[in-house]
PDB file of C-alpha atoms in Angstrom:
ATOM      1  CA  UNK A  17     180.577 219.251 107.270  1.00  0.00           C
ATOM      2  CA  UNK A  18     182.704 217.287 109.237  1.00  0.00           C
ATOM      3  CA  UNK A  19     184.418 219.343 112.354  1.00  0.00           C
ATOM      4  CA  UNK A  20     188.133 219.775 113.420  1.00  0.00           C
ATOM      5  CA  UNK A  21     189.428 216.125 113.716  1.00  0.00           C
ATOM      6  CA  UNK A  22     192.721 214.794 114.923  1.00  0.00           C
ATOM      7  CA  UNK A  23     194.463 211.876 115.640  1.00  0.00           C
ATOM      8  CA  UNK A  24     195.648 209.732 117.573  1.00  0.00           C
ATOM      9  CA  UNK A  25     193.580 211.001 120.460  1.00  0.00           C
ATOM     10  CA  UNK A  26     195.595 209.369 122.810  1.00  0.00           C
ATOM     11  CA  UNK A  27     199.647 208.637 122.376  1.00  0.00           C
ATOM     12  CA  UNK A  28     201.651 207.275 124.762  1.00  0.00           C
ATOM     13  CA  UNK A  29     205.529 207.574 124.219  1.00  0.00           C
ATOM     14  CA  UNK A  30     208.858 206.722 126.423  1.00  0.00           C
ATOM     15  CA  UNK A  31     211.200 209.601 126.976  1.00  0.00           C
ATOM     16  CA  UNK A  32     213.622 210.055 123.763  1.00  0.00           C
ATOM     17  CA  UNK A  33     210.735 209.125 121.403  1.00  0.00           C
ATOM     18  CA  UNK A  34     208.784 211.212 118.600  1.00  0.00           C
ATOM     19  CA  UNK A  35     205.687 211.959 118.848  1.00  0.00           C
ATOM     20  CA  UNK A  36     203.926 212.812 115.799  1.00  0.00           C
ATOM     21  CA  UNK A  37     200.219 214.527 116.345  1.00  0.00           C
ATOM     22  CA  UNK A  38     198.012 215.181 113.025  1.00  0.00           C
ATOM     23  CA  UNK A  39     195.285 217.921 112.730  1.00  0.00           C
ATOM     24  CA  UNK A  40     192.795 218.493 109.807  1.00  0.00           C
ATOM     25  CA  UNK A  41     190.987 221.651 110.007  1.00  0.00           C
ATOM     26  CA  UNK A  42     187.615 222.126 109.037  1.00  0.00           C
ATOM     27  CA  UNK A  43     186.454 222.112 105.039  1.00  0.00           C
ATOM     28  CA  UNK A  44     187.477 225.515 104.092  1.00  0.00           C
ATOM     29  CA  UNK A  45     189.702 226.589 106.295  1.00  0.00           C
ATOM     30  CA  UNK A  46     193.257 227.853 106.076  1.00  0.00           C
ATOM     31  CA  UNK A  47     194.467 228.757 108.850  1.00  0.00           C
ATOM     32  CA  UNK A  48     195.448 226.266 112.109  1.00  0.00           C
ATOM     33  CA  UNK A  49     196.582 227.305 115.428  1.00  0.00           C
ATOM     34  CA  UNK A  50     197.951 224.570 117.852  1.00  0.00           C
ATOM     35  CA  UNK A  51     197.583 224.860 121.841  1.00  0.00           C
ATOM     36  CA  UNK A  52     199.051 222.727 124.632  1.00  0.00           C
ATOM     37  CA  UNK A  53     196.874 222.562 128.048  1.00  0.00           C
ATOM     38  CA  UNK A  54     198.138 221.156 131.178  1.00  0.00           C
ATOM     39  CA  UNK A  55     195.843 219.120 133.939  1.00  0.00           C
ATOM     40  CA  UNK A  56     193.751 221.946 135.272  1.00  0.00           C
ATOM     41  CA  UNK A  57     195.547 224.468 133.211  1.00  0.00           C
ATOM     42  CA  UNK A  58     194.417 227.208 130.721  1.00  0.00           C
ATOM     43  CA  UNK A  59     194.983 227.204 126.872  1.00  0.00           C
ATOM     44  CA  UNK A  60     198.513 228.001 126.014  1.00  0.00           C
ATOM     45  CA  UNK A  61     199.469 228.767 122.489  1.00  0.00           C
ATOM     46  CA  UNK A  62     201.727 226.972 120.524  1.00  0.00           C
ATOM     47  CA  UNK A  63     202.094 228.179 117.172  1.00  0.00           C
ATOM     48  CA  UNK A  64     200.082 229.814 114.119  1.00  0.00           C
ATOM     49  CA  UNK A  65     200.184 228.614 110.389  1.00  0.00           C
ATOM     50  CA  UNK A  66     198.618 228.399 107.236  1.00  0.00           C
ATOM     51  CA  UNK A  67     199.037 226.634 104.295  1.00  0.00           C
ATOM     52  CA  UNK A  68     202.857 226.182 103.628  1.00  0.00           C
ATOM     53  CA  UNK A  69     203.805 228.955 106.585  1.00  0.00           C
ATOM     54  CA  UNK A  70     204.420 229.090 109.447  1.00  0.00           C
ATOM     55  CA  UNK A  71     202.464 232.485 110.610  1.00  0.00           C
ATOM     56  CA  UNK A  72     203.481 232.727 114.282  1.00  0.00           C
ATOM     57  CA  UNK A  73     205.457 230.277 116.022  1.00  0.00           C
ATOM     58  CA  UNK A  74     206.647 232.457 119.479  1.00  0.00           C
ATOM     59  CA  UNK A  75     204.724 230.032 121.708  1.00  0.00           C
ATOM     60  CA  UNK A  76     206.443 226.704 120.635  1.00  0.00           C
ATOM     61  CA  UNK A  77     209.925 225.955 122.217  1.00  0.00           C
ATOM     62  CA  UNK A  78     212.636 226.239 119.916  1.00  0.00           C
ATOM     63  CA  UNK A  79     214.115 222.499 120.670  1.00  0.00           C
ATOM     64  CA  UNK A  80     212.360 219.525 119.661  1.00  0.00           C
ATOM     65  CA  UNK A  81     208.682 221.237 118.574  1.00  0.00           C
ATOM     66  CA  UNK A  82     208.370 221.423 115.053  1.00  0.00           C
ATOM     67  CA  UNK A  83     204.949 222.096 113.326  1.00  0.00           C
ATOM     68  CA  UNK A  84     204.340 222.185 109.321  1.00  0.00           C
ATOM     69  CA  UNK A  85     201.222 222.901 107.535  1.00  0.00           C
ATOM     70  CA  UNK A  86     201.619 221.366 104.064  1.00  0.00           C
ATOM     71  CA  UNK A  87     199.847 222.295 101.030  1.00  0.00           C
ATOM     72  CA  UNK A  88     197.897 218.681 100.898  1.00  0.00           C
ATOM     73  CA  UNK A  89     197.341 216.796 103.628  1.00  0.00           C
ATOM     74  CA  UNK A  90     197.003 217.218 107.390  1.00  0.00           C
ATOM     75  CA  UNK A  91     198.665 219.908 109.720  1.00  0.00           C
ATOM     76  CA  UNK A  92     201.335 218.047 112.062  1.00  0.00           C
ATOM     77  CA  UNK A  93     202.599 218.849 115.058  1.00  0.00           C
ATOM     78  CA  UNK A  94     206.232 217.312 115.858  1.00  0.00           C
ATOM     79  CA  UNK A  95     208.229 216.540 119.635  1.00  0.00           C
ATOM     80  CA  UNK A  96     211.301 214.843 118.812  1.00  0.00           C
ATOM     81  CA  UNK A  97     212.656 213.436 121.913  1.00  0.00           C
ATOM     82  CA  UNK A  98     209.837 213.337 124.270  1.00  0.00           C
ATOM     83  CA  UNK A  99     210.134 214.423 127.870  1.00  0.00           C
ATOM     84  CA  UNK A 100     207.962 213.562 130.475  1.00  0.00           C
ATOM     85  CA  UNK A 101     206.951 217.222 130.824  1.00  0.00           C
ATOM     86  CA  UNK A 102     205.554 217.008 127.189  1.00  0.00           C
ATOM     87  CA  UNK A 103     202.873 215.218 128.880  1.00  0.00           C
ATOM     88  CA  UNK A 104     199.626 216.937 128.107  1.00  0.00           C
ATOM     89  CA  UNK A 105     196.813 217.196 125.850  1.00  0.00           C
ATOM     90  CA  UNK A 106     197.231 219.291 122.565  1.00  0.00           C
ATOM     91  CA  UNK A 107     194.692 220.845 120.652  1.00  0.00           C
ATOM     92  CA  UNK A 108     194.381 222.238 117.221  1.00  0.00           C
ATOM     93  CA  UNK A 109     191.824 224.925 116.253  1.00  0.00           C
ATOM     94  CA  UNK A 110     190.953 226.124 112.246  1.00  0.00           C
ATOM     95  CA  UNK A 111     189.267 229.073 111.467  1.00  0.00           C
ATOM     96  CA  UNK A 112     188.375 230.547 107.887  1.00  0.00           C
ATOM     97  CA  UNK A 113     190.540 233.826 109.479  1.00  0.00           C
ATOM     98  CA  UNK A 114     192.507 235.141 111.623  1.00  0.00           C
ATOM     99  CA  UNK A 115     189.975 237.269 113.182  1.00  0.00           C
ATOM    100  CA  UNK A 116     187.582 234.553 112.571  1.00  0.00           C
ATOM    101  CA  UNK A 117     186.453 231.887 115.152  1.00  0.00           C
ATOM    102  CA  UNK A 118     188.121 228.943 116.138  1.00  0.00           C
ATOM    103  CA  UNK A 119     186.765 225.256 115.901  1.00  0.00           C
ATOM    104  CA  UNK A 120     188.788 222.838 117.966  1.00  0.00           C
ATOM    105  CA  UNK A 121     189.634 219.347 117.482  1.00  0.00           C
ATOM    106  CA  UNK A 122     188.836 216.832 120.158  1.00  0.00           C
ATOM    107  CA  UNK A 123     192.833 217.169 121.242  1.00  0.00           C
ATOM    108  CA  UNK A 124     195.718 214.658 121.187  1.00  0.00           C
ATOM    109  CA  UNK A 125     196.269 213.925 124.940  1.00  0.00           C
ATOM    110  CA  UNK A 126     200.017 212.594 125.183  1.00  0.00           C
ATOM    111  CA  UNK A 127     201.598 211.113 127.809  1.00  0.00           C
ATOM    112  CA  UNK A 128     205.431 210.117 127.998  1.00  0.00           C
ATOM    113  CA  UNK A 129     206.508 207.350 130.431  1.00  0.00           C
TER     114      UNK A 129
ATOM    115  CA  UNK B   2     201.974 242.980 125.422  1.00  0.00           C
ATOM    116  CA  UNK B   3     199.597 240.485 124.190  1.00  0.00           C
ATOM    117  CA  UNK B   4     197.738 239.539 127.261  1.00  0.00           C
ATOM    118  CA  UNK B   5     193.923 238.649 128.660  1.00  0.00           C
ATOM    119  CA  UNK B   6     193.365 238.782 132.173  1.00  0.00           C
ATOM    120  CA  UNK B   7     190.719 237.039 133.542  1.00  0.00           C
ATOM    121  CA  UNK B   8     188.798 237.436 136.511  1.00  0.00           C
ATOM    122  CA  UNK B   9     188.298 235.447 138.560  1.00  0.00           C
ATOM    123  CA  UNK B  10     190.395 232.029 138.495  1.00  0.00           C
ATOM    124  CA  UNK B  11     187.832 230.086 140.095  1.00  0.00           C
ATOM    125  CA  UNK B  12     183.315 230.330 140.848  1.00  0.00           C
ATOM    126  CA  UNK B  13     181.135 229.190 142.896  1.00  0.00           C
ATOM    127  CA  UNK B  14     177.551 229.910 142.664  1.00  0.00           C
ATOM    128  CA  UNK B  15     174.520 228.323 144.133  1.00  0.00           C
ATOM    129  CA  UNK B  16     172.229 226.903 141.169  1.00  0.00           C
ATOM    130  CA  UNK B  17     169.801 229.004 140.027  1.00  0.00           C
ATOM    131  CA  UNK B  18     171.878 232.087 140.827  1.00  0.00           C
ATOM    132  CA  UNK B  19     173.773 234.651 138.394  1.00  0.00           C
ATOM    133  CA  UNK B  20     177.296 234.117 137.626  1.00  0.00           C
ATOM    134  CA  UNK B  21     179.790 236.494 136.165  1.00  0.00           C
ATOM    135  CA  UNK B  22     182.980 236.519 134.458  1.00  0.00           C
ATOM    136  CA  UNK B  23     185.562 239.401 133.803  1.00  0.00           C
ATOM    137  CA  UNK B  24     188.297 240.291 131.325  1.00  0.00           C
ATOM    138  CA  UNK B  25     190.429 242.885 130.476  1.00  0.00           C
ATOM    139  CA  UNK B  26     192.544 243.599 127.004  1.00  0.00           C
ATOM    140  CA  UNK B  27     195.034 245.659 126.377  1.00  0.00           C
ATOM    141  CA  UNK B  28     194.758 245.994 122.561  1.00  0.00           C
ATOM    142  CA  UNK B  29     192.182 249.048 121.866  1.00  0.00           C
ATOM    143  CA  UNK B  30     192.146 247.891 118.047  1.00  0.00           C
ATOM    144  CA  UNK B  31     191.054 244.295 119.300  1.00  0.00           C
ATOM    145  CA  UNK B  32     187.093 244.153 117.616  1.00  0.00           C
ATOM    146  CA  UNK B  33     186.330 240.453 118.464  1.00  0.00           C
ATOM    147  CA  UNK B  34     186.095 238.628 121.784  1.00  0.00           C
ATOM    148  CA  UNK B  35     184.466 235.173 121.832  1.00  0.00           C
ATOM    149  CA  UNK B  36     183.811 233.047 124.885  1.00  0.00           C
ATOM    150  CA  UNK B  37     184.562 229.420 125.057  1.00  0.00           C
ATOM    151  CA  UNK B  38     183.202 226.809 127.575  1.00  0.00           C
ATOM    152  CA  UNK B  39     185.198 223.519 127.901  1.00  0.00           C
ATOM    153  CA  UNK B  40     183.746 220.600 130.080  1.00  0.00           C
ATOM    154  CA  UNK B  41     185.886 218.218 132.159  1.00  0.00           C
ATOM    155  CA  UNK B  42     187.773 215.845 129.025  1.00  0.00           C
ATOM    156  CA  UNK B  43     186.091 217.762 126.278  1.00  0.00           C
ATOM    157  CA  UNK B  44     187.322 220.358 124.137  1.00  0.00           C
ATOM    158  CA  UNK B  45     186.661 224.295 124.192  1.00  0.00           C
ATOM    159  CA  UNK B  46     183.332 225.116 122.624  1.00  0.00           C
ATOM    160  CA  UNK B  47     182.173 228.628 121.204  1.00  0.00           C
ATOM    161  CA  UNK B  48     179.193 230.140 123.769  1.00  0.00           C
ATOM    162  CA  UNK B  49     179.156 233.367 122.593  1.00  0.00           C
ATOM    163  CA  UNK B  50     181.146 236.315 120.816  1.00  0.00           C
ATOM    164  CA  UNK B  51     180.788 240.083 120.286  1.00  0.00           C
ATOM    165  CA  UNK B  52     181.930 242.350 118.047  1.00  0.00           C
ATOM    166  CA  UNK B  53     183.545 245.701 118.718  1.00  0.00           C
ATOM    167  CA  UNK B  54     180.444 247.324 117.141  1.00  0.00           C
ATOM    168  CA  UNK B  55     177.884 246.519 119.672  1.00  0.00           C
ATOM    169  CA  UNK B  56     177.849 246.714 123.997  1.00  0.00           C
ATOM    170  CA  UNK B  57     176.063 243.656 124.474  1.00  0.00           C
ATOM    171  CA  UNK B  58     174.551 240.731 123.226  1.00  0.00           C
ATOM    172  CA  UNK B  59     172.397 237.791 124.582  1.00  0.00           C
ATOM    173  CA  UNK B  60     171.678 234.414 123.473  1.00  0.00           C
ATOM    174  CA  UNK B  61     168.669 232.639 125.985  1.00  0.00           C
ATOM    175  CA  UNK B  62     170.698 232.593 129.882  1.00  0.00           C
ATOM    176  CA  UNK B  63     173.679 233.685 127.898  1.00  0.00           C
ATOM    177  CA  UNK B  64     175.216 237.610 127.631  1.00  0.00           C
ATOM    178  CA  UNK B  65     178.561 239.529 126.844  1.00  0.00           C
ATOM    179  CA  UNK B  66     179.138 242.978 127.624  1.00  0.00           C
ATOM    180  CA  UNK B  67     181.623 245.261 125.821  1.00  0.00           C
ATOM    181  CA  UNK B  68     183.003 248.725 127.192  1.00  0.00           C
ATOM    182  CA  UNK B  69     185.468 249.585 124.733  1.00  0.00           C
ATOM    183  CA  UNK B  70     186.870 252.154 126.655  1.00  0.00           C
ATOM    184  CA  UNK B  71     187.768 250.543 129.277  1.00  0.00           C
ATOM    185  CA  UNK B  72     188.849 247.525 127.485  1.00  0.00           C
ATOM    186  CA  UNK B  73     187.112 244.834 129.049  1.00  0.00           C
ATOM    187  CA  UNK B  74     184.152 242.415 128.808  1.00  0.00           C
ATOM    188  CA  UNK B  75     181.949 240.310 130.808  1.00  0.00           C
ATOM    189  CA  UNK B  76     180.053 237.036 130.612  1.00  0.00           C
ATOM    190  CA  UNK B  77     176.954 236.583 132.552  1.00  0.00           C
ATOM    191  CA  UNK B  78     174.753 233.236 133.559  1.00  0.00           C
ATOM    192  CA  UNK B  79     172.071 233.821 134.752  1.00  0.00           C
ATOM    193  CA  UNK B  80     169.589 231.114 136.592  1.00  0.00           C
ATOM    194  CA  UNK B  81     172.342 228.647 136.790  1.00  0.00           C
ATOM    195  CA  UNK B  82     172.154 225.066 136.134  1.00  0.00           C
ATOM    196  CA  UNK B  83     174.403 222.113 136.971  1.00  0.00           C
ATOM    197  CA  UNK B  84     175.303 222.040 133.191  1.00  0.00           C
ATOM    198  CA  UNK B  85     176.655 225.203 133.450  1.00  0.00           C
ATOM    199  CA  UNK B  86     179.851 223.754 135.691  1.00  0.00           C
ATOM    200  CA  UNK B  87     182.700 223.847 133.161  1.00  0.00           C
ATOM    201  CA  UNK B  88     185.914 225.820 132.972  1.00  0.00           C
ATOM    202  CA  UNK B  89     185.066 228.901 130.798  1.00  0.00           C
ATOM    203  CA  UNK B  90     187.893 231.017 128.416  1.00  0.00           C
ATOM    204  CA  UNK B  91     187.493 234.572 127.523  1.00  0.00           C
ATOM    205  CA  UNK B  92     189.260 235.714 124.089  1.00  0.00           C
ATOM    206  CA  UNK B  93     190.303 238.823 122.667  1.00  0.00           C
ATOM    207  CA  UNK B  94     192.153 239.227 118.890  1.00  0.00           C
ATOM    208  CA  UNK B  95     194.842 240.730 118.774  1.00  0.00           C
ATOM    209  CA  UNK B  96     195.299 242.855 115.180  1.00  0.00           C
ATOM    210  CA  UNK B  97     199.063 243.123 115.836  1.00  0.00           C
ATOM    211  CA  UNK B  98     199.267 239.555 116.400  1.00  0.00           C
ATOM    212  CA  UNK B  99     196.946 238.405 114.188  1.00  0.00           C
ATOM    213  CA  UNK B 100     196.191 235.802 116.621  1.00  0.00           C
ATOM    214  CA  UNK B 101     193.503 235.541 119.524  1.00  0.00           C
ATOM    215  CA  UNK B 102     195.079 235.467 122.743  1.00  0.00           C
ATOM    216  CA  UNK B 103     193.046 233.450 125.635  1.00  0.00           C
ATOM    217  CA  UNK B 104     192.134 234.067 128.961  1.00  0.00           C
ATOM    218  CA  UNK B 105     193.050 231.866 131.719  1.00  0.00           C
ATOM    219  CA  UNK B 106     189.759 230.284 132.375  1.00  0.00           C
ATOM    220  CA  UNK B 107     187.358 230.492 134.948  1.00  0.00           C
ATOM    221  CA  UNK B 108     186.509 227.089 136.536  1.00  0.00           C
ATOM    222  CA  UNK B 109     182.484 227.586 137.523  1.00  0.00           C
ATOM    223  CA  UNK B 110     180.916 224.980 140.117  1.00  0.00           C
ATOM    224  CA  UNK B 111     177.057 225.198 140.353  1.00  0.00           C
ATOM    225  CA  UNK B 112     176.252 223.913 144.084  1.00  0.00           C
ATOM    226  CA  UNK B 113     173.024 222.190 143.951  1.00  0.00           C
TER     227      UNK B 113
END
């Protein structure tokens, strides 16, 4: 059973690109939960979904982040317009429920020049 | 609100001594608090987790402690080893938010 797994695992972008970051949750699970972390920084969350919703979104800024969670394929994670503080490394967790526990991916670390 | 405090920011222990970690909730319906350990470039890894229906549970050098009441919970390492040196995340979930809400981490050093 193959874990979390994302790609790329590292991006690099100029400022005013898009960066697009792809997460496919563990066999079985529906639910995805995307967190940004910082150099030397703690976990901060991003946004919640599940297939076709969006659950939770009140961590993810409101310009430029955009997240989707589509019936086939992978979950993707969106920055339109990079900035350099969207440098950092993004992880996505699945779990089978909400209350469930969370596998993480190996994280997307970005970094915008 | 939705929040995990987490006690304290930073550790360090000599090796082969007991280390301790401490959080607090604020949800009294939360029932499920896993600990995750995440090494320098890695990813956060599940240690342990407890449910609301027990105090306290070990696994080998490994234990969390639950007092409901007073809504908070403790990891404990005991015998330390230089493996042990990682940044560690307490977790709580949240029924209201249907979501876990995360500490915000403990970095351990184990001085040889």
């Amino acid at each position: 059973n193959a874990g979390v797994m994302q790609n790329p695992r590292h991006l690099v972008r100029r400022r005013g690109q898009e960066a697009r970051l792809r997460c496919s949750p563990m066999k079985g699970h529906s639910h995805v939960y995307w967190y940004r972390q910082l150099p030397e920084e703690g976990l901060k969350f991003m946004v919640y979904l599940q297939k076709e919703n969006i659950i939770d979104e009140s961590g993810m800024p409101k310009e430029r982040f955009s997240a989707e969670f589509p019936k086939e394929g992978p979950s993707i994670l969106r920055i339109q317009q990079v900035v350099r503080g969207d440098s950092a490394a993004y992880f996505c967790a699945s779990s089978a429920g909400s209350g469930n526990e969370q596998f993480f991916g190996p994280g997307t670390r970005l970094t915008v020049l | 609100g939705e929040n995990v405090e987490q006690h304290p920011s930073t550790l360090s222990v000599q090796e082969g001594d007991s280390a301790v970690i401490k959080c607090t909730y604020s949800d009294s319906a939360s029932n499920y608090f896993p600990w995750y350990k995440q090494e320098l470039g890695k990813r956060p890894q599940l240690i342990i987790d407890i449910r609301s229906n027990v105090g306290e549970k070990k696994d080998q050098r490994i234990a969390v402690t639950l007092n409901k009441t007073a809504k908070h919970f403790s990891l404990h390492i005991t015998e330390t080893q230089p493996e042990d040196s990682a940044v560690y995340f307490c977790a709580a979930f949240y029924s209201s938010a249907s979501k876990i809400i995360f500490g915000s981490g403990t970095r351990l050093s184990i001085r040889p």
